[in-house]
PDB file of C-alpha atoms and ligand atoms in Angstrom:
ATOM      1  CA  MET A   1     -70.427  10.777 -15.411  1.00 81.00           C
ATOM      2  CA  GLN A   2     -69.183  14.298 -15.411  1.00 90.00           C
ATOM      3  CA  LYS A   3     -70.813  17.398 -14.031  1.00 97.00           C
ATOM      4  CA  ILE A   4     -69.448  20.913 -14.256  1.00 98.00           C
ATOM      5  CA  ILE A   5     -70.703  23.441 -11.733  1.00 98.00           C
ATOM      6  CA  LYS A   6     -69.986  26.932 -12.976  1.00 98.00           C
ATOM      7  CA  VAL A   7     -69.621  29.559 -10.276  1.00 98.00           C
ATOM      8  CA  LYS A   8     -68.900  33.278 -10.472  1.00 98.00           C
ATOM      9  CA  ASN A   9     -65.795  33.455  -8.350  1.00 98.00           C
ATOM     10  CA  TYR A  10     -63.607  31.784  -5.750  1.00 98.00           C
ATOM     11  CA  ASP A  11     -65.915  32.612  -2.820  1.00 98.00           C
ATOM     12  CA  GLN A  12     -68.780  30.851  -4.559  1.00 98.00           C
ATOM     13  CA  LEU A  13     -66.544  27.906  -5.400  1.00 98.00           C
ATOM     14  CA  CYS A  14     -65.755  27.467  -1.709  1.00 98.00           C
ATOM     15  CA  ALA A  15     -69.408  27.817  -0.692  1.00 98.00           C
ATOM     16  CA  VAL A  16     -70.515  25.183  -3.214  1.00 98.00           C
ATOM     17  CA  ALA A  17     -67.697  22.778  -2.285  1.00 98.00           C
ATOM     18  CA  GLY A  18     -68.591  23.228   1.398  1.00 98.00           C
ATOM     19  CA  LYS A  19     -72.243  22.517   0.655  1.00 98.00           C
ATOM     20  CA  ILE A  20     -71.460  19.319  -1.280  1.00 98.00           C
ATOM     21  CA  ILE A  21     -69.087  17.994   1.395  1.00 98.00           C
ATOM     22  CA  GLY A  22     -71.461  19.070   4.167  1.00 98.00           C
ATOM     23  CA  ALA A  23     -74.378  17.243   2.525  1.00 98.00           C
ATOM     24  CA  GLN A  24     -72.256  14.107   2.243  1.00 98.00           C
ATOM     25  CA  MET A  25     -71.431  14.310   5.951  1.00 98.00           C
ATOM     26  CA  GLN A  26     -75.049  14.854   6.909  1.00 97.00           C
ATOM     27  CA  GLU A  27     -76.050  11.792   4.912  1.00 98.00           C
ATOM     28  CA  LYS A  28     -73.268   9.574   6.305  1.00 98.00           C
ATOM     29  CA  LYS A  29     -71.783  10.636   9.602  1.00 97.00           C
ATOM     30  CA  ASP A  30     -68.784   8.321   9.208  1.00 98.00           C
ATOM     31  CA  SER A  31     -67.886   9.583   5.748  1.00 98.00           C
ATOM     32  CA  VAL A  32     -64.381   9.011   4.439  1.00 98.00           C
ATOM     33  CA  LEU A  33     -62.991  12.190   2.919  1.00 98.00           C
ATOM     34  CA  GLY A  34     -59.943  12.376   0.701  1.00 98.00           C
ATOM     35  CA  LEU A  35     -58.343  15.771   1.285  1.00 98.00           C
ATOM     36  CA  ALA A  36     -55.987  18.052  -0.600  1.00 98.00           C
ATOM     37  CA  THR A  37     -53.824  21.040   0.283  1.00 98.00           C
ATOM     38  CA  GLY A  38     -52.724  24.044  -1.763  1.00 96.00           C
ATOM     39  CA  SER A  39     -54.170  27.517  -1.980  1.00 96.00           C
ATOM     40  CA  THR A  40     -57.429  26.498  -3.661  1.00 98.00           C
ATOM     41  CA  MET A  41     -58.434  24.459  -0.621  1.00 98.00           C
ATOM     42  CA  LEU A  42     -57.871  27.206   1.955  1.00 98.00           C
ATOM     43  CA  GLY A  43     -61.282  28.775   1.405  1.00 98.00           C
ATOM     44  CA  VAL A  44     -62.966  25.371   1.161  1.00 98.00           C
ATOM     45  CA  TYR A  45     -61.639  24.505   4.621  1.00 98.00           C
ATOM     46  CA  LYS A  46     -62.763  27.913   5.948  1.00 98.00           C
ATOM     47  CA  GLU A  47     -66.229  27.134   4.655  1.00 98.00           C
ATOM     48  CA  LEU A  48     -66.273  23.712   6.319  1.00 98.00           C
ATOM     49  CA  ILE A  49     -65.037  25.243   9.588  1.00 98.00           C
ATOM     50  CA  SER A  50     -67.886  27.726   9.503  1.00 98.00           C
ATOM     51  CA  LEU A  51     -70.440  24.956   8.804  1.00 98.00           C
ATOM     52  CA  TYR A  52     -68.991  23.116  11.799  1.00 98.00           C
ATOM     53  CA  GLU A  53     -69.145  26.216  14.001  1.00 98.00           C
ATOM     54  CA  SER A  54     -72.776  26.791  13.106  1.00 98.00           C
ATOM     55  CA  GLY A  55     -73.570  23.208  14.104  1.00 98.00           C
ATOM     56  CA  GLU A  56     -74.493  22.016  10.619  1.00 97.00           C
ATOM     57  CA  ILE A  57     -71.773  19.390  10.373  1.00 98.00           C
ATOM     58  CA  ASP A  58     -69.972  17.157  12.834  1.00 98.00           C
ATOM     59  CA  PHE A  59     -66.609  15.508  12.283  1.00 98.00           C
ATOM     60  CA  SER A  60     -66.751  13.082  15.249  1.00 98.00           C
ATOM     61  CA  TYR A  61     -66.968  10.011  13.046  1.00 98.00           C
ATOM     62  CA  VAL A  62     -65.352  11.311   9.878  1.00 98.00           C
ATOM     63  CA  LYS A  63     -62.097   9.801   8.654  1.00 98.00           C
ATOM     64  CA  THR A  64     -59.753  11.547   6.277  1.00 98.00           C
ATOM     65  CA  PHE A  65     -56.708  10.770   4.233  1.00 98.00           C
ATOM     66  CA  ASN A  66     -54.618  13.321   2.401  1.00 98.00           C
ATOM     67  CA  LEU A  67     -53.348  13.067  -1.130  1.00 98.00           C
ATOM     68  CA  ASP A  68     -49.723  13.808  -0.592  1.00 98.00           C
ATOM     69  CA  GLU A  69     -46.807  15.111   1.435  1.00 97.00           C
ATOM     70  CA  TYR A  70     -43.351  16.465   0.713  1.00 96.00           C
ATOM     71  CA  LEU A  71     -40.608  13.964   1.267  1.00 96.00           C
ATOM     72  CA  GLY A  72     -38.042  15.121   3.812  1.00 92.00           C
ATOM     73  CA  LEU A  73     -40.279  17.515   5.710  1.00 89.00           C
ATOM     74  CA  PRO A  74     -41.348  16.394   9.178  1.00 87.00           C
ATOM     75  CA  GLY A  75     -44.902  17.231  10.246  1.00 85.00           C
ATOM     76  CA  GLU A  76     -43.682  20.056  12.521  1.00 90.00           C
ATOM     77  CA  ASN A  77     -42.228  21.921   9.545  1.00 92.00           C
ATOM     78  CA  PRO A  78     -44.631  24.786   8.737  1.00 93.00           C
ATOM     79  CA  GLN A  79     -44.276  24.040   5.006  1.00 93.00           C
ATOM     80  CA  SER A  80     -45.332  20.429   5.401  1.00 96.00           C
ATOM     81  CA  TYR A  81     -48.812  19.414   4.342  1.00 97.00           C
ATOM     82  CA  SER A  82     -49.309  17.873   7.748  1.00 97.00           C
ATOM     83  CA  TYR A  83     -48.763  21.283   9.345  1.00 97.00           C
ATOM     84  CA  TYR A  84     -51.012  22.902   6.725  1.00 97.00           C
ATOM     85  CA  MET A  85     -53.844  20.510   7.560  1.00 98.00           C
ATOM     86  CA  GLU A  86     -53.538  21.043  11.302  1.00 98.00           C
ATOM     87  CA  SER A  87     -53.320  24.806  11.155  1.00 98.00           C
ATOM     88  CA  ASN A  88     -55.872  25.414   8.411  1.00 98.00           C
ATOM     89  CA  PHE A  89     -58.414  22.739   9.215  1.00 98.00           C
ATOM     90  CA  PHE A  90     -58.020  20.010  11.825  1.00 98.00           C
ATOM     91  CA  ASN A  91     -57.295  22.356  14.754  1.00 98.00           C
ATOM     92  CA  HIS A  92     -60.576  24.164  14.115  1.00 98.00           C
ATOM     93  CA  ILE A  93     -62.980  21.226  13.954  1.00 98.00           C
ATOM     94  CA  ASN A  94     -63.903  18.274  16.167  1.00 98.00           C
ATOM     95  CA  ILE A  95     -62.170  15.601  14.124  1.00 98.00           C
ATOM     96  CA  LYS A  96     -60.261  12.974  16.073  1.00 98.00           C
ATOM     97  CA  LYS A  97     -56.582  13.274  15.176  1.00 97.00           C
ATOM     98  CA  GLU A  98     -56.330   9.487  15.053  1.00 98.00           C
ATOM     99  CA  ASN A  99     -58.881   9.532  12.233  1.00 98.00           C
ATOM    100  CA  THR A 100     -56.715  11.724   9.999  1.00 98.00           C
ATOM    101  CA  TYR A 101     -54.009  10.288   7.781  1.00 98.00           C
ATOM    102  CA  ILE A 102     -51.232  11.961   5.811  1.00 98.00           C
ATOM    103  CA  PRO A 103     -48.166  10.273   4.326  1.00 97.00           C
ATOM    104  CA  ASP A 104     -45.204  10.611   6.683  1.00 96.00           C
ATOM    105  CA  GLY A 105     -42.753  12.933   4.941  1.00 95.00           C
ATOM    106  CA  SER A 106     -40.067  12.173   7.499  1.00 95.00           C
ATOM    107  CA  ALA A 107     -40.115   8.425   6.805  1.00 95.00           C
ATOM    108  CA  SER A 108     -36.586   7.106   6.301  1.00 93.00           C
ATOM    109  CA  ASP A 109     -37.843   4.730   3.621  1.00 95.00           C
ATOM    110  CA  GLY A 110     -40.246   6.578   1.313  1.00 95.00           C
ATOM    111  CA  ASP A 111     -41.195   3.465  -0.652  1.00 96.00           C
ATOM    112  CA  GLU A 112     -42.043   1.572   2.509  1.00 97.00           C
ATOM    113  CA  GLU A 113     -44.146   4.508   3.710  1.00 97.00           C
ATOM    114  CA  CYS A 114     -46.056   4.368   0.401  1.00 98.00           C
ATOM    115  CA  ARG A 115     -46.883   0.689   0.890  1.00 98.00           C
ATOM    116  CA  HIS A 116     -48.012   1.473   4.428  1.00 98.00           C
ATOM    117  CA  TYR A 117     -50.145   4.378   3.194  1.00 98.00           C
ATOM    118  CA  ASP A 118     -51.858   2.201   0.581  1.00 98.00           C
ATOM    119  CA  ASP A 119     -52.742  -0.209   3.407  1.00 98.00           C
ATOM    120  CA  VAL A 120     -54.166   2.692   5.398  1.00 98.00           C
ATOM    121  CA  ILE A 121     -56.327   3.772   2.464  1.00 98.00           C
ATOM    122  CA  GLU A 122     -57.494   0.229   1.880  1.00 97.00           C
ATOM    123  CA  SER A 123     -58.487  -0.122   5.522  1.00 98.00           C
ATOM    124  CA  LEU A 124     -60.486   3.134   5.364  1.00 97.00           C
ATOM    125  CA  GLY A 125     -62.318   2.031   2.233  1.00 95.00           C
ATOM    126  CA  ARG A 126     -63.204   4.110  -0.815  1.00 96.00           C
ATOM    127  CA  ALA A 127     -63.375   7.842  -0.227  1.00 98.00           C
ATOM    128  CA  ASP A 128     -66.933   9.128  -0.322  1.00 98.00           C
ATOM    129  CA  ILE A 129     -65.535  12.351  -1.704  1.00 98.00           C
ATOM    130  CA  GLN A 130     -62.012  12.951  -2.933  1.00 98.00           C
ATOM    131  CA  LEU A 131     -61.224  16.667  -2.985  1.00 98.00           C
ATOM    132  CA  LEU A 132     -58.809  17.636  -5.736  1.00 98.00           C
ATOM    133  CA  GLY A 133     -57.021  20.747  -6.872  1.00 98.00           C
ATOM    134  CA  LEU A 134     -55.372  20.959 -10.269  1.00 98.00           C
ATOM    135  CA  GLY A 135     -51.673  21.610 -10.863  1.00 96.00           C
ATOM    136  CA  MET A 136     -50.549  23.894 -13.668  1.00 95.00           C
ATOM    137  CA  ASP A 137     -48.999  20.859 -15.367  1.00 95.00           C
ATOM    138  CA  GLY A 138     -52.199  18.858 -14.953  1.00 97.00           C
ATOM    139  CA  HIS A 139     -51.134  17.002 -11.839  1.00 97.00           C
ATOM    140  CA  ILE A 140     -53.692  15.631  -9.410  1.00 98.00           C
ATOM    141  CA  GLY A 141     -52.304  14.882  -5.994  1.00 98.00           C
ATOM    142  CA  PHE A 142     -48.642  14.854  -6.944  1.00 96.00           C
ATOM    143  CA  ASN A 143     -49.174  12.509  -9.877  1.00 97.00           C
ATOM    144  CA  GLU A 144     -46.865  14.389 -12.184  1.00 95.00           C
ATOM    145  CA  PRO A 145     -46.716  14.105 -15.991  1.00 96.00           C
ATOM    146  CA  GLY A 146     -44.951  10.897 -16.991  1.00 95.00           C
ATOM    147  CA  GLU A 147     -44.891   7.927 -19.305  1.00 96.00           C
ATOM    148  CA  CYS A 148     -47.594   5.959 -17.495  1.00 97.00           C
ATOM    149  CA  PHE A 149     -50.263   6.365 -14.877  1.00 98.00           C
ATOM    150  CA  ILE A 150     -49.244   4.982 -11.487  1.00 98.00           C
ATOM    151  CA  LYS A 151     -52.001   3.241  -9.608  1.00 98.00           C
ATOM    152  CA  ASP A 152     -50.503   2.999  -6.126  1.00 98.00           C
ATOM    153  CA  CYS A 153     -48.993   5.429  -3.674  1.00 98.00           C
ATOM    154  CA  HIS A 154     -45.511   6.330  -4.846  1.00 98.00           C
ATOM    155  CA  ARG A 155     -42.492   8.495  -4.443  1.00 97.00           C
ATOM    156  CA  VAL A 156     -42.322  11.200  -7.071  1.00 96.00           C
ATOM    157  CA  LYS A 157     -39.789  13.725  -8.322  1.00 93.00           C
ATOM    158  CA  LEU A 158     -41.604  17.008  -8.541  1.00 91.00           C
ATOM    159  CA  ASP A 159     -41.725  18.759 -11.875  1.00 88.00           C
ATOM    160  CA  GLU A 160     -39.732  21.978 -12.223  1.00 91.00           C
ATOM    161  CA  SER A 161     -43.025  23.805 -12.877  1.00 89.00           C
ATOM    162  CA  THR A 162     -44.536  22.390  -9.662  1.00 89.00           C
ATOM    163  CA  ILE A 163     -41.470  23.387  -7.638  1.00 93.00           C
ATOM    164  CA  LYS A 164     -41.708  26.876  -9.109  1.00 92.00           C
ATOM    165  CA  ALA A 165     -45.461  27.129  -8.449  1.00 89.00           C
ATOM    166  CA  ASN A 166     -45.089  25.918  -4.871  1.00 88.00           C
ATOM    167  CA  SER A 167     -42.094  28.143  -4.114  1.00 92.00           C
ATOM    168  CA  ARG A 168     -44.597  30.880  -3.248  1.00 89.00           C
ATOM    169  CA  PHE A 169     -45.081  29.140   0.091  1.00 87.00           C
ATOM    170  CA  PHE A 170     -41.341  29.015   0.846  1.00 90.00           C
ATOM    171  CA  ASP A 171     -38.761  31.747   1.635  1.00 90.00           C
ATOM    172  CA  ASP A 172     -36.503  30.510  -1.137  1.00 91.00           C
ATOM    173  CA  ILE A 173     -37.153  28.240  -4.138  1.00 93.00           C
ATOM    174  CA  LYS A 174     -34.127  26.206  -2.998  1.00 91.00           C
ATOM    175  CA  ASP A 175     -36.091  25.219   0.106  1.00 89.00           C
ATOM    176  CA  VAL A 176     -38.876  23.527  -1.899  1.00 91.00           C
ATOM    177  CA  PRO A 177     -38.474  19.761  -1.561  1.00 94.00           C
ATOM    178  CA  LYS A 178     -37.694  18.011  -4.845  1.00 94.00           C
ATOM    179  CA  GLU A 179     -39.603  14.869  -3.977  1.00 96.00           C
ATOM    180  CA  ALA A 180     -42.975  13.954  -2.539  1.00 97.00           C
ATOM    181  CA  LEU A 181     -45.115  10.986  -1.633  1.00 98.00           C
ATOM    182  CA  THR A 182     -48.458  10.857  -3.364  1.00 98.00           C
ATOM    183  CA  ILE A 183     -51.380   8.499  -3.555  1.00 98.00           C
ATOM    184  CA  GLY A 184     -51.697   6.992  -7.008  1.00 98.00           C
ATOM    185  CA  VAL A 185     -54.487   7.473  -9.503  1.00 98.00           C
ATOM    186  CA  GLY A 186     -55.999   4.179  -8.302  1.00 98.00           C
ATOM    187  CA  ALA A 187     -57.334   5.597  -5.043  1.00 98.00           C
ATOM    188  CA  ILE A 188     -58.454   8.787  -6.779  1.00 98.00           C
ATOM    189  CA  MET A 189     -60.395   6.873  -9.433  1.00 98.00           C
ATOM    190  CA  ASP A 190     -61.832   4.645  -6.713  1.00 98.00           C
ATOM    191  CA  ALA A 191     -63.442   7.561  -4.855  1.00 98.00           C
ATOM    192  CA  LYS A 192     -67.230   7.559  -5.060  1.00 98.00           C
ATOM    193  CA  THR A 193     -67.077  11.214  -6.042  1.00 98.00           C
ATOM    194  CA  ALA A 194     -64.044  13.132  -7.299  1.00 98.00           C
ATOM    195  CA  LEU A 195     -64.592  16.810  -6.499  1.00 98.00           C
ATOM    196  CA  LEU A 196     -62.220  18.923  -8.546  1.00 98.00           C
ATOM    197  CA  CYS A 197     -61.985  22.612  -7.612  1.00 98.00           C
ATOM    198  CA  VAL A 198     -60.389  24.999 -10.079  1.00 98.00           C
ATOM    199  CA  THR A 199     -60.111  28.762  -9.842  1.00 98.00           C
ATOM    200  CA  GLY A 200     -58.541  31.570 -11.817  1.00 98.00           C
ATOM    201  CA  LYS A 201     -57.504  32.451 -15.345  1.00 98.00           C
ATOM    202  CA  GLY A 202     -54.122  30.800 -14.891  1.00 97.00           C
ATOM    203  CA  LYS A 203     -55.774  27.377 -14.778  1.00 98.00           C
ATOM    204  CA  SER A 204     -58.150  27.904 -17.726  1.00 98.00           C
ATOM    205  CA  SER A 205     -55.977  26.216 -20.315  1.00 98.00           C
ATOM    206  CA  ILE A 206     -55.046  23.178 -18.228  1.00 98.00           C
ATOM    207  CA  LEU A 207     -58.675  22.729 -17.132  1.00 98.00           C
ATOM    208  CA  LYS A 208     -59.801  22.658 -20.766  1.00 98.00           C
ATOM    209  CA  SER A 209     -56.998  20.275 -21.551  1.00 98.00           C
ATOM    210  CA  ILE A 210     -57.770  17.728 -18.830  1.00 98.00           C
ATOM    211  CA  LEU A 211     -61.435  17.653 -19.787  1.00 97.00           C
ATOM    212  CA  GLU A 212     -61.079  17.668 -23.585  1.00 97.00           C
ATOM    213  CA  ASP A 213     -57.677  16.316 -24.623  1.00 97.00           C
ATOM    214  CA  ASP A 214     -56.987  12.641 -25.196  1.00 98.00           C
ATOM    215  CA  ILE A 215     -56.344  10.757 -21.983  1.00 98.00           C
ATOM    216  CA  THR A 216     -52.601  10.653 -21.425  1.00 98.00           C
ATOM    217  CA  PRO A 217     -50.240  10.297 -18.462  1.00 98.00           C
ATOM    218  CA  LYS A 218     -48.428  13.323 -19.876  1.00 98.00           C
ATOM    219  CA  ILE A 219     -51.409  15.314 -18.548  1.00 98.00           C
ATOM    220  CA  PRO A 220     -52.356  13.244 -15.493  1.00 98.00           C
ATOM    221  CA  GLY A 221     -55.692  14.980 -14.814  1.00 98.00           C
ATOM    222  CA  THR A 222     -57.050  13.673 -18.139  1.00 98.00           C
ATOM    223  CA  ILE A 223     -57.656  10.343 -16.410  1.00 98.00           C
ATOM    224  CA  LEU A 224     -60.528  12.007 -14.568  1.00 98.00           C
ATOM    225  CA  GLN A 225     -62.506  11.787 -17.837  1.00 98.00           C
ATOM    226  CA  LEU A 226     -62.913   8.113 -16.957  1.00 98.00           C
ATOM    227  CA  HIS A 227     -64.122   8.750 -13.407  1.00 98.00           C
ATOM    228  CA  ASN A 228     -67.593   7.395 -12.628  1.00 96.00           C
ATOM    229  CA  ASN A 229     -68.623  10.531 -10.841  1.00 98.00           C
ATOM    230  CA  LEU A 230     -66.496  13.582 -11.517  1.00 98.00           C
ATOM    231  CA  VAL A 231     -67.825  16.885 -10.228  1.00 98.00           C
ATOM    232  CA  VAL A 232     -65.892  19.957 -11.314  1.00 98.00           C
ATOM    233  CA  ILE A 233     -66.507  23.236  -9.533  1.00 98.00           C
ATOM    234  CA  ALA A 234     -64.850  26.011 -11.470  1.00 98.00           C
ATOM    235  CA  ASP A 235     -65.199  29.764 -11.592  1.00 98.00           C
ATOM    236  CA  GLU A 236     -65.816  31.836 -14.691  1.00 97.00           C
ATOM    237  CA  GLU A 237     -62.125  32.611 -15.151  1.00 98.00           C
ATOM    238  CA  ALA A 238     -61.076  28.989 -14.924  1.00 98.00           C
ATOM    239  CA  LEU A 239     -63.835  28.025 -17.389  1.00 98.00           C
ATOM    240  CA  SER A 240     -63.102  30.829 -19.821  1.00 97.00           C
ATOM    241  CA  GLU A 241     -61.271  28.643 -22.378  1.00 96.00           C
ATOM    242  CA  LEU A 242     -63.488  25.589 -21.947  1.00 91.00           C
ATOM    243  CA  LEU A 243     -66.642  27.514 -22.686  1.00 79.00           C
ATOM    244  CA  ALA A 244     -65.117  29.832 -25.292  1.00 74.00           C
TER     245      ALA A 244
HETATM  246  C1  F6R B 301     -52.178  19.342  -2.892  1.00 93.84           C
HETATM  247  C2  F6R B 301     -52.175  18.705  -4.191  1.00 93.84           C
HETATM  248  C3  F6R B 301     -51.980  19.449  -5.463  1.00 93.84           C
HETATM  249  C4  F6R B 301     -52.735  20.773  -5.525  1.00 93.84           C
HETATM  250  C5  F6R B 301     -52.429  21.483  -6.836  1.00 93.84           C
HETATM  251  C6  F6R B 301     -53.118  22.820  -6.928  1.00 93.84           C
HETATM  252  O1  F6R B 301     -52.369  18.398  -1.868  1.00 93.84           O
HETATM  253  O2  F6R B 301     -52.310  17.524  -4.227  1.00 93.84           O
HETATM  254  O3  F6R B 301     -52.393  18.619  -6.528  1.00 93.84           O
HETATM  255  O4  F6R B 301     -54.102  20.548  -5.394  1.00 93.84           O
HETATM  256  O5  F6R B 301     -51.048  21.675  -6.945  1.00 93.84           O
HETATM  257  O6  F6R B 301     -52.592  23.673  -5.968  1.00 93.84           O
HETATM  258  P1  F6R B 301     -53.154  25.147  -5.742  1.00 93.84           P
HETATM  259  O7  F6R B 301     -54.514  25.022  -5.202  1.00 93.84           O
HETATM  260  O8  F6R B 301     -52.190  25.748  -4.728  1.00 93.84           O
HETATM  261  O9  F6R B 301     -53.098  25.808  -7.078  1.00 93.84           O
END
């Protein structure tokens, strides 16, 4: 099942995403949330923080796991996704740190860390909601374009286009890690709801492509067409090619 929620702009996208996640948490206080990073999520986290501050939601029993992490960046590095999550979200809500999981980017054995992370996800159970952003090359998590879909957590060489896109968060493009650890499409497809948030004109063509093109690992997001419950929240700019 696929539902597209069309919103006017980014602010509305964040408000709607916050409302959907908030409702899930009100219905099940020990919800499992799959989380993402990136610029799209910043406003979504702000929205959730404000719902928490107004007493509408409570994170005491919530458990979270993140999609991915750069390989080679320890959690204290301000560019790591671990640091992003703490500074933009976890430090502002009442979640228990021991209930939050992110792949360990400083692991000496990345493959071993992936096996461990799959065990973590299995022990948490299916995500009630998996938040997703969309990469310019169609990646979800850091499942980059390739020859096949990869079900489990894995080590991935980042695409040149991803490195370029993410260099905006670094002083120098040379500082962007070339590898990452990412959950596989298995855990994403397993989520009870996949909540894909897409904003801006720059994503309009890839959004159309993941929803309308044939399903192919060359455009990883196309696999979401097979998700049992895909909810896309997208603003007018991001939907401009899909609805044209
Ligand atoms: C982040 C992640 C990525 C981003 C995607 C979009 O944890 O998994 O798939 O969601 O790269 O990033 P933004 O929102 O920065 O355009």
